[in-house]
């Protein structure tokens, strides 16, 4: 009987390693792509934050932070407290003011990674999604220290901890989501939109209804109420001047405003880009079907798309309703909710489930190109090209972005007068100018004339130990000085006009000014 001899040919180490290297190549390129996008996004945000002038809204919240309280005229204290903390470390600079938003945007990516890992995504898809969150235009405005921006990572983290509590149980998870929810309310009242979305899921999903019978869920809700309680108590002490009354009543319009709905829809498209419509279709399907049924006819407890669908659809619907009933129109807080739900439902992002594929790379390249265009042309210049509210190009936006020019010019004039030995003070006819003047002056009190009805009660509008006469450097948004200021001055001289095609600030020197008693 013939013997069969098997001869084993020697295989080199390079040949043995080749299949493993081939398998590792896509993962390696994916990791490089993720790291590149995160680095590019961070550098771009830092550059834009550096070149974009500090805005009056940011300075106003910073000024509130110099007089901390449990509430202010239009917002809870979270943004003011964070502004005070960051500028205490890094000074009254663009970095000191905008460090929190930049770090917060990176936290959004970290939370996105954690959420996708929680629902079973592999490391590659979770990392790719975390990078794509940085590419959403949501984080294009993530450099401004206004309430909706620091609010985003807090409410996003609360969403993540609620998901952990529903999936894993545990007292710590429930307490954590309650504490984060309360902290989100302390940052922005429109956290109520996220709370409503969670309530919808708890009411319509079998897992949610089971959770409603769990005492730990109510413990979390109690923790949230306790964290938010000081601001609620503050609002009760303010009566008709409370911030909640301002948000719920005073901002409402008396008639239907469809133009605000159009503005809101345009905002949503800009924020979400090409992912919005397919995400809405997928979200509606998931919410309508609630808990999908697996092949064996049993409920699939591992499918959490209805949870994310509630956050996507309920929040969008609520904000659309808000946009047509308030003077502010489209609310930027919606940006906090258009993140992971888009990546879970949009077909364009589906290749992420198989790793860093060509389609996902193309999507990232398109979004990155948009960021580069904004960075190259300049955020301020792009915004100024847009039509203003009165039909002229860039009027309101130039004022919004370039009030700092007037503040710096007025500061220089005041310093010249002070160097001449004259007692000199600054004032403005709008809280926006007064806030910028105070910020650039290192926290020196700046008056607002006439005294503000609402914003002025958040901080002193005039130093009580000043009785005059003083040299008043007065910044106005009209060519003429307020009648009461003119009457209280020995002489008034216009010394500068700030603005290019549009004059948006007039600076006056009011000699021998004595503040009226009612303003002290």
Short mmCIF file of C-alpha atoms in Angstrom, two decimals:
data_model
loop_
_atom_site.label_atom_id
_atom_site.label_comp_id
_atom_site.label_asym_id
_atom_site.label_seq_id
_atom_site.Cartn_x
_atom_site.Cartn_y
_atom_site.Cartn_z
CA UNK A 1 0.00 0.00 0.00
CA UNK A 2 1.42 3.29 -1.07
CA UNK A 3 2.21 5.74 1.59
CA UNK A 4 1.12 9.33 1.24
CA UNK A 5 3.75 11.72 2.39
CA UNK A 6 2.78 15.25 3.23
CA UNK A 7 5.50 17.77 2.77
CA UNK A 8 5.11 21.02 4.71
CA UNK A 9 6.72 23.90 2.93
CA UNK A 10 8.28 26.48 5.23
CA UNK A 11 6.34 29.75 5.43
CA UNK A 12 8.17 32.91 6.16
CA UNK A 13 7.21 35.14 9.03
CA UNK A 14 6.24 37.87 6.56
CA UNK A 15 3.82 35.52 4.78
CA UNK A 16 2.26 34.42 8.07
CA UNK A 17 1.82 38.02 9.14
CA UNK A 18 0.29 39.19 5.85
CA UNK A 19 -3.36 38.18 6.55
CA UNK A 20 -3.27 39.80 9.99
CA UNK A 21 -1.84 42.98 8.53
CA UNK A 22 -4.54 43.01 5.87
CA UNK A 23 -7.17 42.63 8.56
CA UNK A 24 -5.64 45.41 10.61
CA UNK A 25 -5.33 47.88 7.75
CA UNK A 26 -8.96 49.13 7.75
CA UNK A 27 -8.95 49.47 11.54
CA UNK A 28 -5.66 51.33 11.45
CA UNK A 29 -6.90 53.71 8.76
CA UNK A 30 -10.09 54.18 10.77
CA UNK A 31 -8.15 55.13 13.88
CA UNK A 32 -6.05 57.57 11.87
CA UNK A 33 -9.19 59.10 10.35
CA UNK A 34 -10.85 59.49 13.75
CA UNK A 35 -7.76 61.06 15.29
CA UNK A 36 -7.32 63.40 12.31
CA UNK A 37 -10.89 64.66 12.41
CA UNK A 38 -10.81 65.20 16.18
CA UNK A 39 -7.54 67.10 15.91
CA UNK A 40 -8.70 69.19 12.94
CA UNK A 41 -11.99 70.00 14.65
CA UNK A 42 -10.21 71.05 17.85
CA UNK A 43 -7.67 73.23 16.05
CA UNK A 44 -10.37 74.83 13.90
CA UNK A 45 -12.51 75.66 16.92
CA UNK A 46 -9.55 77.14 18.76
CA UNK A 47 -8.62 79.31 15.75
CA UNK A 48 -12.19 80.53 15.23
CA UNK A 49 -12.57 81.22 18.96
CA UNK A 50 -9.33 83.20 18.80
CA UNK A 51 -10.25 85.38 15.79
CA UNK A 52 -13.95 85.88 16.56
CA UNK A 53 -14.56 88.96 18.73
CA UNK A 54 -15.99 88.40 22.18
CA UNK A 55 -19.74 88.98 21.95
CA UNK A 56 -21.99 91.05 24.16
CA UNK A 57 -24.05 88.01 25.18
CA UNK A 58 -20.94 86.23 26.44
CA UNK A 59 -19.87 89.32 28.37
CA UNK A 60 -23.32 89.70 29.89
CA UNK A 61 -23.23 86.18 31.33
CA UNK A 62 -19.68 86.82 32.52
CA UNK A 63 -20.86 90.01 34.24
CA UNK A 64 -23.63 88.07 35.95
CA UNK A 65 -20.92 85.72 37.18
CA UNK A 66 -19.28 88.62 39.01
CA UNK A 67 -22.49 88.93 41.07
CA UNK A 68 -23.44 85.27 41.48
CA UNK A 69 -26.96 84.41 42.57
CA UNK A 70 -29.27 81.40 42.25
CA UNK A 71 -30.95 83.01 39.25
CA UNK A 72 -30.91 85.93 36.86
CA UNK A 73 -33.44 87.82 34.80
CA UNK A 74 -33.60 85.41 31.87
CA UNK A 75 -31.47 82.33 32.63
CA UNK A 76 -30.44 80.09 35.54
CA UNK A 77 -26.95 80.62 37.02
CA UNK A 78 -24.97 77.81 35.37
CA UNK A 79 -23.43 79.78 32.49
CA UNK A 80 -22.58 82.74 34.74
CA UNK A 81 -20.88 80.48 37.30
CA UNK A 82 -18.85 78.66 34.65
CA UNK A 83 -17.80 81.97 33.07
CA UNK A 84 -16.58 83.23 36.41
CA UNK A 85 -14.67 80.02 37.09
CA UNK A 86 -12.90 79.86 33.72
CA UNK A 87 -11.98 83.55 33.61
CA UNK A 88 -10.68 83.35 37.18
CA UNK A 89 -8.13 80.84 35.88
CA UNK A 90 -7.30 82.33 32.47
CA UNK A 91 -8.27 85.98 32.81
CA UNK A 92 -10.60 88.17 30.77
CA UNK A 93 -9.42 86.76 27.46
CA UNK A 94 -11.00 84.81 24.63
CA UNK A 95 -9.51 81.62 26.11
CA UNK A 96 -10.78 82.36 29.59
CA UNK A 97 -14.27 83.01 28.28
CA UNK A 98 -14.45 80.19 25.72
CA UNK A 99 -12.48 77.37 27.30
CA UNK A 100 -15.63 75.78 28.73
CA UNK A 101 -17.42 75.52 25.33
CA UNK A 102 -14.33 74.07 23.63
CA UNK A 103 -13.86 71.44 26.33
CA UNK A 104 -17.61 70.79 26.35
CA UNK A 105 -17.61 70.02 22.64
CA UNK A 106 -14.95 67.36 23.18
CA UNK A 107 -17.01 65.95 26.05
CA UNK A 108 -19.90 65.58 23.61
CA UNK A 109 -17.77 63.25 21.51
CA UNK A 110 -16.72 61.25 24.57
CA UNK A 111 -20.36 60.88 25.63
CA UNK A 112 -21.36 59.86 22.09
CA UNK A 113 -18.73 57.10 22.22
CA UNK A 114 -20.02 55.92 25.59
CA UNK A 115 -23.66 55.89 24.44
CA UNK A 116 -22.94 53.85 21.33
CA UNK A 117 -20.85 51.39 23.31
CA UNK A 118 -23.70 51.11 25.79
CA UNK A 119 -26.14 50.02 23.05
CA UNK A 120 -23.72 47.46 21.62
CA UNK A 121 -21.76 49.27 18.90
CA UNK A 122 -18.21 48.06 18.40
CA UNK A 123 -15.27 50.27 19.22
CA UNK A 124 -14.71 51.24 15.59
CA UNK A 125 -18.24 52.48 15.01
CA UNK A 126 -18.39 54.25 18.36
CA UNK A 127 -15.11 56.05 17.68
CA UNK A 128 -16.18 57.04 14.17
CA UNK A 129 -19.47 58.39 15.48
CA UNK A 130 -17.64 60.36 18.16
CA UNK A 131 -15.56 61.98 15.43
CA UNK A 132 -18.64 62.72 13.32
CA UNK A 133 -20.24 64.52 16.26
CA UNK A 134 -17.39 67.02 16.02
CA UNK A 135 -18.21 67.55 12.35
CA UNK A 136 -21.86 68.40 12.93
CA UNK A 137 -22.38 72.16 12.69
CA UNK A 138 -23.67 71.99 16.27
CA UNK A 139 -20.09 72.38 17.39
CA UNK A 140 -19.38 75.08 14.83
CA UNK A 141 -20.95 77.51 17.31
CA UNK A 142 -19.54 75.54 20.21
CA UNK A 143 -17.01 78.28 20.87
CA UNK A 144 -19.44 80.88 22.22
CA UNK A 145 -20.12 80.97 25.96
CA UNK A 146 -23.91 81.25 25.76
CA UNK A 147 -26.28 78.99 27.75
CA UNK A 148 -27.14 76.45 25.05
CA UNK A 149 -23.47 75.56 24.50
CA UNK A 150 -22.33 74.51 28.01
CA UNK A 151 -25.82 73.06 28.40
CA UNK A 152 -25.26 70.56 25.55
CA UNK A 153 -22.76 68.17 27.21
CA UNK A 154 -24.65 68.26 30.52
CA UNK A 155 -28.02 67.31 29.05
CA UNK A 156 -26.30 64.79 26.77
CA UNK A 157 -24.62 63.19 29.80
CA UNK A 158 -27.99 63.03 31.57
CA UNK A 159 -29.40 61.22 28.54
CA UNK A 160 -26.54 58.72 28.72
CA UNK A 161 -26.94 58.07 32.45
CA UNK A 162 -30.69 57.55 32.07
CA UNK A 163 -29.95 54.96 29.39
CA UNK A 164 -27.51 53.21 31.75
CA UNK A 165 -30.07 53.31 34.54
CA UNK A 166 -32.75 51.73 32.34
CA UNK A 167 -30.42 49.05 30.98
CA UNK A 168 -28.39 48.18 34.06
CA UNK A 169 -30.37 49.41 37.03
CA UNK A 170 -28.27 50.37 40.01
CA UNK A 171 -28.90 53.12 42.53
CA UNK A 172 -25.74 54.99 41.51
CA UNK A 173 -26.83 55.22 37.87
CA UNK A 174 -30.24 56.57 38.87
CA UNK A 175 -28.75 59.14 41.25
CA UNK A 176 -26.24 60.20 38.57
CA UNK A 177 -28.88 60.83 35.91
CA UNK A 178 -30.97 62.80 38.42
CA UNK A 179 -28.00 64.96 39.44
CA UNK A 180 -27.10 65.64 35.79
CA UNK A 181 -30.70 66.47 34.92
CA UNK A 182 -30.85 68.97 37.77
CA UNK A 183 -27.52 70.47 36.67
CA UNK A 184 -28.84 70.80 33.12
CA UNK A 185 -31.86 72.74 34.45
CA UNK A 186 -29.46 75.02 36.32
CA UNK A 187 -27.80 75.77 32.98
CA UNK A 188 -30.83 76.16 30.69
CA UNK A 189 -34.57 76.05 31.35
CA UNK A 190 -35.20 74.37 28.01
CA UNK A 191 -33.84 71.19 29.55
CA UNK A 192 -37.58 70.65 29.95
CA UNK A 193 -37.56 69.48 26.32
CA UNK A 194 -35.24 66.60 27.17
CA UNK A 195 -37.27 65.74 30.27
CA UNK A 196 -40.43 65.62 28.14
CA UNK A 197 -38.73 63.34 25.61
CA UNK A 198 -37.69 60.96 28.37
CA UNK A 199 -41.24 61.00 29.76
CA UNK A 200 -42.65 60.05 26.34
CA UNK A 201 -40.34 57.05 26.13
CA UNK A 202 -41.19 55.96 29.67
CA UNK A 203 -44.89 56.16 28.86
CA UNK A 204 -44.99 54.34 25.50
CA UNK A 205 -42.26 51.72 25.80
CA UNK A 206 -42.76 48.52 27.86
CA UNK A 207 -39.30 48.92 29.38
CA UNK A 208 -40.15 52.48 30.31
CA UNK A 209 -43.40 51.48 31.96
CA UNK A 210 -41.56 48.85 33.98
CA UNK A 211 -39.06 51.50 35.05
CA UNK A 212 -41.90 53.73 36.27
CA UNK A 213 -42.63 51.09 38.90
CA UNK A 214 -39.00 51.13 40.08
CA UNK A 215 -38.42 53.27 43.19
CA UNK A 216 -34.89 54.05 42.00
CA UNK A 217 -36.22 56.02 39.03
CA UNK A 218 -38.20 58.24 41.38
CA UNK A 219 -35.16 58.61 43.60
CA UNK A 220 -33.33 60.02 40.57
CA UNK A 221 -36.20 62.41 39.90
CA UNK A 222 -36.07 63.53 43.54
CA UNK A 223 -32.32 64.19 43.24
CA UNK A 224 -32.94 66.28 40.09
CA UNK A 225 -35.56 68.34 41.92
CA UNK A 226 -33.22 68.87 44.87
CA UNK A 227 -30.40 70.12 42.63
CA UNK A 228 -32.74 72.49 40.81
CA UNK A 229 -34.63 73.60 43.94
CA UNK A 230 -32.52 76.70 44.77
CA UNK A 231 -33.30 78.24 41.38
CA UNK A 232 -36.98 77.41 41.74
CA UNK A 233 -37.02 79.09 45.14
CA UNK A 234 -35.23 82.13 43.68
CA UNK A 235 -37.85 82.44 40.96
CA UNK A 236 -40.63 82.35 43.53
CA UNK A 237 -39.07 85.30 45.35
CA UNK A 238 -39.01 87.40 42.16
CA UNK A 239 -42.76 87.42 41.57
CA UNK A 240 -43.54 89.05 38.19
CA UNK A 241 -39.83 89.64 37.51
CA UNK A 242 -38.88 85.96 37.61
CA UNK A 243 -36.87 84.41 34.81
CA UNK A 244 -39.44 81.65 34.30
CA UNK A 245 -42.16 84.22 33.81
CA UNK A 246 -39.94 85.98 31.31
CA UNK A 247 -39.33 82.75 29.36
CA UNK A 248 -42.91 81.47 29.50
CA UNK A 249 -44.94 84.68 29.26
CA UNK A 250 -43.01 87.78 28.30
CA UNK A 251 -41.24 86.26 25.31
CA UNK A 252 -44.49 85.03 23.79
CA UNK A 253 -45.89 86.71 20.73
CA UNK A 254 -49.52 87.75 20.50
CA UNK A 255 -49.96 86.21 17.06
CA UNK A 256 -48.87 83.24 15.01
CA UNK A 257 -45.41 83.83 13.51
CA UNK A 258 -44.77 81.41 10.61
CA UNK A 259 -41.51 83.16 9.70
CA UNK A 260 -40.03 81.88 12.96
CA UNK A 261 -40.99 78.32 12.03
CA UNK A 262 -39.20 78.73 8.72
CA UNK A 263 -36.16 80.06 10.57
CA UNK A 264 -36.27 77.09 12.93
CA UNK A 265 -36.48 74.57 10.08
CA UNK A 266 -33.60 76.29 8.32
CA UNK A 267 -31.60 76.11 11.54
CA UNK A 268 -32.32 72.39 11.92
CA UNK A 269 -31.17 71.72 8.34
CA UNK A 270 -27.99 73.73 8.84
CA UNK A 271 -27.28 71.98 12.13
CA UNK A 272 -27.95 68.44 10.95
CA UNK A 273 -26.97 68.75 7.30
CA UNK A 274 -27.82 65.82 5.00
CA UNK A 275 -28.50 63.48 7.93
CA UNK A 276 -31.70 65.15 9.15
CA UNK A 277 -34.46 63.81 6.87
CA UNK A 278 -33.36 60.14 6.86
CA UNK A 279 -32.86 60.35 10.60
CA UNK A 280 -36.39 61.68 11.03
CA UNK A 281 -37.79 58.82 8.94
CA UNK A 282 -35.87 56.23 10.93
CA UNK A 283 -36.78 57.86 14.22
CA UNK A 284 -40.49 57.99 13.37
CA UNK A 285 -40.44 54.33 12.38
CA UNK A 286 -38.73 53.33 15.63
CA UNK A 287 -41.06 55.40 17.78
CA UNK A 288 -44.17 54.18 15.99
CA UNK A 289 -43.20 50.52 16.29
CA UNK A 290 -41.94 51.08 19.82
CA UNK A 291 -40.22 47.86 20.93
CA UNK A 292 -39.35 45.69 17.90
CA UNK A 293 -40.14 41.97 18.00
CA UNK A 294 -37.33 39.50 17.35
CA UNK A 295 -37.40 36.37 15.16
CA UNK A 296 -38.62 34.22 18.03
CA UNK A 297 -41.64 36.45 18.56
CA UNK A 298 -40.29 37.92 21.79
CA UNK A 299 -39.58 41.56 22.50
CA UNK A 300 -36.05 42.65 21.73
CA UNK A 301 -34.94 44.34 24.92
CA UNK A 302 -31.57 45.14 23.34
CA UNK A 303 -32.98 47.58 20.74
CA UNK A 304 -32.92 51.09 22.16
CA UNK A 305 -33.77 53.00 19.00
CA UNK A 306 -37.16 54.08 20.45
CA UNK A 307 -35.26 55.76 23.30
CA UNK A 308 -33.20 57.88 20.91
CA UNK A 309 -36.17 58.45 18.63
CA UNK A 310 -38.08 60.07 21.47
CA UNK A 311 -35.22 62.52 22.05
CA UNK A 312 -34.97 63.29 18.35
CA UNK A 313 -38.65 63.68 17.44
CA UNK A 314 -40.24 64.97 20.64
CA UNK A 315 -37.60 67.65 21.11
CA UNK A 316 -37.80 68.77 17.49
CA UNK A 317 -41.60 68.96 17.63
CA UNK A 318 -41.54 70.94 20.87
CA UNK A 319 -38.93 73.37 19.61
CA UNK A 320 -40.84 73.85 16.38
CA UNK A 321 -43.90 74.83 18.45
CA UNK A 322 -41.79 77.17 20.59
CA UNK A 323 -40.30 78.80 17.52
CA UNK A 324 -43.68 80.14 16.35
CA UNK A 325 -44.81 81.48 19.71
CA UNK A 326 -41.79 83.40 20.98
CA UNK A 327 -40.03 86.53 19.86
CA UNK A 328 -36.70 84.77 19.78
CA UNK A 329 -37.82 82.42 17.01
CA UNK A 330 -35.51 79.43 16.54
CA UNK A 331 -33.91 78.30 19.79
CA UNK A 332 -30.30 77.20 19.72
CA UNK A 333 -30.82 74.68 22.53
CA UNK A 334 -32.07 72.21 19.91
CA UNK A 335 -28.41 71.71 19.03
CA UNK A 336 -27.93 69.67 22.18
CA UNK A 337 -30.23 66.94 20.89
CA UNK A 338 -29.22 66.47 17.25
CA UNK A 339 -26.15 64.33 17.81
CA UNK A 340 -26.14 60.58 18.29
CA UNK A 341 -29.77 60.11 17.15
CA UNK A 342 -28.69 61.33 13.72
CA UNK A 343 -25.87 58.83 13.58
CA UNK A 344 -28.13 55.99 14.69
CA UNK A 345 -30.84 56.54 12.11
CA UNK A 346 -29.30 58.12 9.01
CA UNK A 347 -28.45 55.71 6.15
CA UNK A 348 -25.50 57.91 5.21
CA UNK A 349 -23.91 57.03 8.52
CA UNK A 350 -24.75 53.32 8.36
CA UNK A 351 -21.34 52.31 6.94
CA UNK A 352 -19.95 53.26 10.32
CA UNK A 353 -21.38 49.98 11.59
CA UNK A 354 -18.84 48.14 9.43
CA UNK A 355 -15.89 50.34 10.30
CA UNK A 356 -14.35 53.38 8.68
CA UNK A 357 -15.67 52.74 5.16
CA UNK A 358 -15.42 54.89 2.06
CA UNK A 359 -18.90 56.36 2.40
CA UNK A 360 -18.27 57.45 5.99
CA UNK A 361 -14.94 58.92 4.98
CA UNK A 362 -16.69 60.87 2.21
CA UNK A 363 -19.27 62.21 4.64
CA UNK A 364 -16.55 63.30 7.02
CA UNK A 365 -14.59 64.93 4.20
CA UNK A 366 -17.64 66.96 3.09
CA UNK A 367 -18.36 68.22 6.57
CA UNK A 368 -14.69 68.95 7.20
CA UNK A 369 -14.53 70.94 3.97
CA UNK A 370 -17.38 73.12 5.22
CA UNK A 371 -15.52 73.79 8.45
CA UNK A 372 -12.39 74.69 6.51
CA UNK A 373 -14.29 77.12 4.29
CA UNK A 374 -15.66 78.93 7.34
CA UNK A 375 -12.22 79.00 8.92
CA UNK A 376 -10.54 80.26 5.74
CA UNK A 377 -13.06 82.96 4.80
CA UNK A 378 -13.68 83.98 8.40
CA UNK A 379 -16.75 83.43 10.53
CA UNK A 380 -17.39 87.12 10.99
CA UNK A 381 -17.14 87.90 7.28
CA UNK A 382 -19.52 85.06 6.34
CA UNK A 383 -22.07 86.20 8.92
CA UNK A 384 -21.86 89.80 7.77
CA UNK A 385 -22.72 88.73 4.21
CA UNK A 386 -26.10 87.45 5.40
CA UNK A 387 -29.05 89.87 5.20
CA UNK A 388 -29.94 91.70 8.40
CA UNK A 389 -33.39 91.93 9.96
CA UNK A 390 -34.10 95.19 8.17
CA UNK A 391 -33.00 93.91 4.77
CA UNK A 392 -29.55 95.48 4.75
CA UNK A 393 -26.51 93.25 4.79
CA UNK A 394 -24.97 92.43 8.13
CA UNK A 395 -26.41 95.32 10.17
CA UNK A 396 -27.50 93.46 13.28
CA UNK A 397 -24.77 90.85 12.90
CA UNK A 398 -22.00 93.42 12.63
CA UNK A 399 -23.25 94.98 15.84
CA UNK A 400 -23.45 91.59 17.49
CA UNK A 401 -19.93 90.58 16.52
CA UNK A 402 -18.12 93.91 16.63
CA UNK A 403 -19.42 95.74 19.68
CA UNK A 404 -15.96 95.11 21.11
CA UNK A 405 -14.54 97.75 18.71
CA UNK A 406 -16.65 100.42 20.37
CA UNK A 407 -15.79 99.10 23.83
CA UNK A 408 -12.06 99.23 23.18
CA UNK A 409 -12.28 102.71 21.62
CA UNK A 410 -14.28 104.03 24.57
CA UNK A 411 -11.81 102.45 26.99
CA UNK A 412 -8.96 104.27 25.27
CA UNK A 413 -10.75 107.62 25.46
CA UNK A 414 -11.52 107.11 29.15
CA UNK A 415 -7.89 106.22 29.90
CA UNK A 416 -6.71 109.40 28.14
CA UNK A 417 -9.08 111.48 30.25
CA UNK A 418 -8.02 109.70 33.44
CA UNK A 419 -4.34 110.28 32.63
CA UNK A 420 -5.15 113.97 32.45
CA UNK A 421 -6.14 113.88 36.09
CA UNK A 422 -9.93 113.89 35.59
CA UNK A 423 -12.29 111.58 37.45
CA UNK A 424 -13.63 109.46 34.58
CA UNK A 425 -16.34 106.84 34.32
CA UNK A 426 -17.88 104.80 31.51
CA UNK A 427 -21.52 104.25 30.61
CA UNK A 428 -23.60 102.91 27.72
CA UNK A 429 -27.23 103.07 26.65
CA UNK A 430 -27.51 99.27 26.20
CA UNK A 431 -26.65 96.34 28.41
CA UNK A 432 -24.69 94.79 25.53
CA UNK A 433 -22.27 97.72 25.41
CA UNK A 434 -22.13 97.99 29.20
CA UNK A 435 -21.24 94.30 29.51
CA UNK A 436 -18.44 94.56 26.96
CA UNK A 437 -17.06 97.69 28.59
CA UNK A 438 -16.98 95.93 31.95
CA UNK A 439 -15.37 92.78 30.51
CA UNK A 440 -12.58 94.64 28.75
CA UNK A 441 -12.11 96.79 31.83
CA UNK A 442 -11.28 93.81 34.01
CA UNK A 443 -14.55 93.89 35.91
CA UNK A 444 -14.84 97.63 36.60
CA UNK A 445 -18.47 98.61 37.12
CA UNK A 446 -20.04 100.22 34.06
CA UNK A 447 -23.31 102.10 34.15
CA UNK A 448 -26.22 101.66 31.79
CA UNK A 449 -28.29 104.75 31.01
CA UNK A 450 -31.19 104.80 31.11
CA UNK A 451 -31.10 102.06 33.78
CA UNK A 452 -32.33 98.76 32.36
CA UNK A 453 -35.77 97.58 33.38
CA UNK A 454 -34.80 93.91 33.34
CA UNK A 455 -31.12 93.31 32.74
CA UNK A 456 -30.02 96.17 34.96
CA UNK A 457 -31.21 94.45 38.13
CA UNK A 458 -28.71 91.63 37.61
CA UNK A 459 -25.81 93.90 38.53
CA UNK A 460 -25.33 97.46 39.78
CA UNK A 461 -25.72 100.02 37.00
CA UNK A 462 -23.82 102.72 38.91
CA UNK A 463 -21.35 102.85 41.75
CA UNK A 464 -23.21 104.29 44.74
CA UNK A 465 -20.16 106.12 46.10
CA UNK A 466 -19.93 108.29 42.96
CA UNK A 467 -21.64 111.64 43.39
CA UNK A 468 -19.84 113.59 40.65
CA UNK A 469 -19.06 115.67 38.88
CA UNK A 470 -17.10 113.33 36.62
CA UNK A 471 -16.02 113.07 32.99
CA UNK A 472 -18.45 110.55 31.56
CA UNK A 473 -17.47 108.59 28.44
CA UNK A 474 -20.88 107.54 27.09
CA UNK A 475 -21.38 104.91 24.36
CA UNK A 476 -24.71 105.04 22.53
CA UNK A 477 -26.40 103.16 19.71
CA UNK A 478 -27.97 106.37 18.37
CA UNK A 479 -26.32 109.64 17.34
CA UNK A 480 -27.96 111.56 20.20
CA UNK A 481 -27.31 111.33 23.93
CA UNK A 482 -30.17 110.42 26.24
CA UNK A 483 -32.00 113.53 27.44
CA UNK A 484 -31.50 112.75 31.13
CA UNK A 485 -27.75 112.29 30.63
CA UNK A 486 -27.50 115.55 28.68
CA UNK A 487 -29.44 117.42 31.38
CA UNK A 488 -27.09 116.06 34.05
CA UNK A 489 -23.97 117.15 32.11
CA UNK A 490 -22.29 120.53 31.82
CA UNK A 491 -21.42 119.89 28.16
CA UNK A 492 -21.68 116.99 25.68
CA UNK A 493 -19.26 116.39 22.82
CA UNK A 494 -19.29 113.54 20.33
CA UNK A 495 -15.71 112.29 20.06
CA UNK A 496 -15.90 109.13 17.93
CA UNK A 497 -18.10 107.06 15.65
CA UNK A 498 -17.38 103.35 15.36
CA UNK A 499 -18.42 101.42 12.26
CA UNK A 500 -17.65 101.08 8.58
CA UNK A 501 -20.55 101.00 6.15
CA UNK A 502 -22.92 100.94 9.10
CA UNK A 503 -22.39 103.26 12.06
CA UNK A 504 -23.35 101.27 15.13
CA UNK A 505 -21.78 103.14 18.05
CA UNK A 506 -21.35 106.80 18.92
CA UNK A 507 -18.99 107.78 21.75
CA UNK A 508 -19.55 111.02 23.67
CA UNK A 509 -17.68 112.88 26.43
CA UNK A 510 -20.11 114.35 28.94
CA UNK A 511 -18.20 116.84 31.09
CA UNK A 512 -19.27 117.73 34.61
CA UNK A 513 -21.73 114.85 34.80
CA UNK A 514 -23.58 114.37 38.09
CA UNK A 515 -25.68 111.18 38.24
CA UNK A 516 -29.33 111.86 39.13
CA UNK A 517 -30.29 110.70 42.64
CA UNK A 518 -32.75 108.12 41.31
CA UNK A 519 -29.89 106.40 39.46
CA UNK A 520 -27.79 105.89 42.57
#
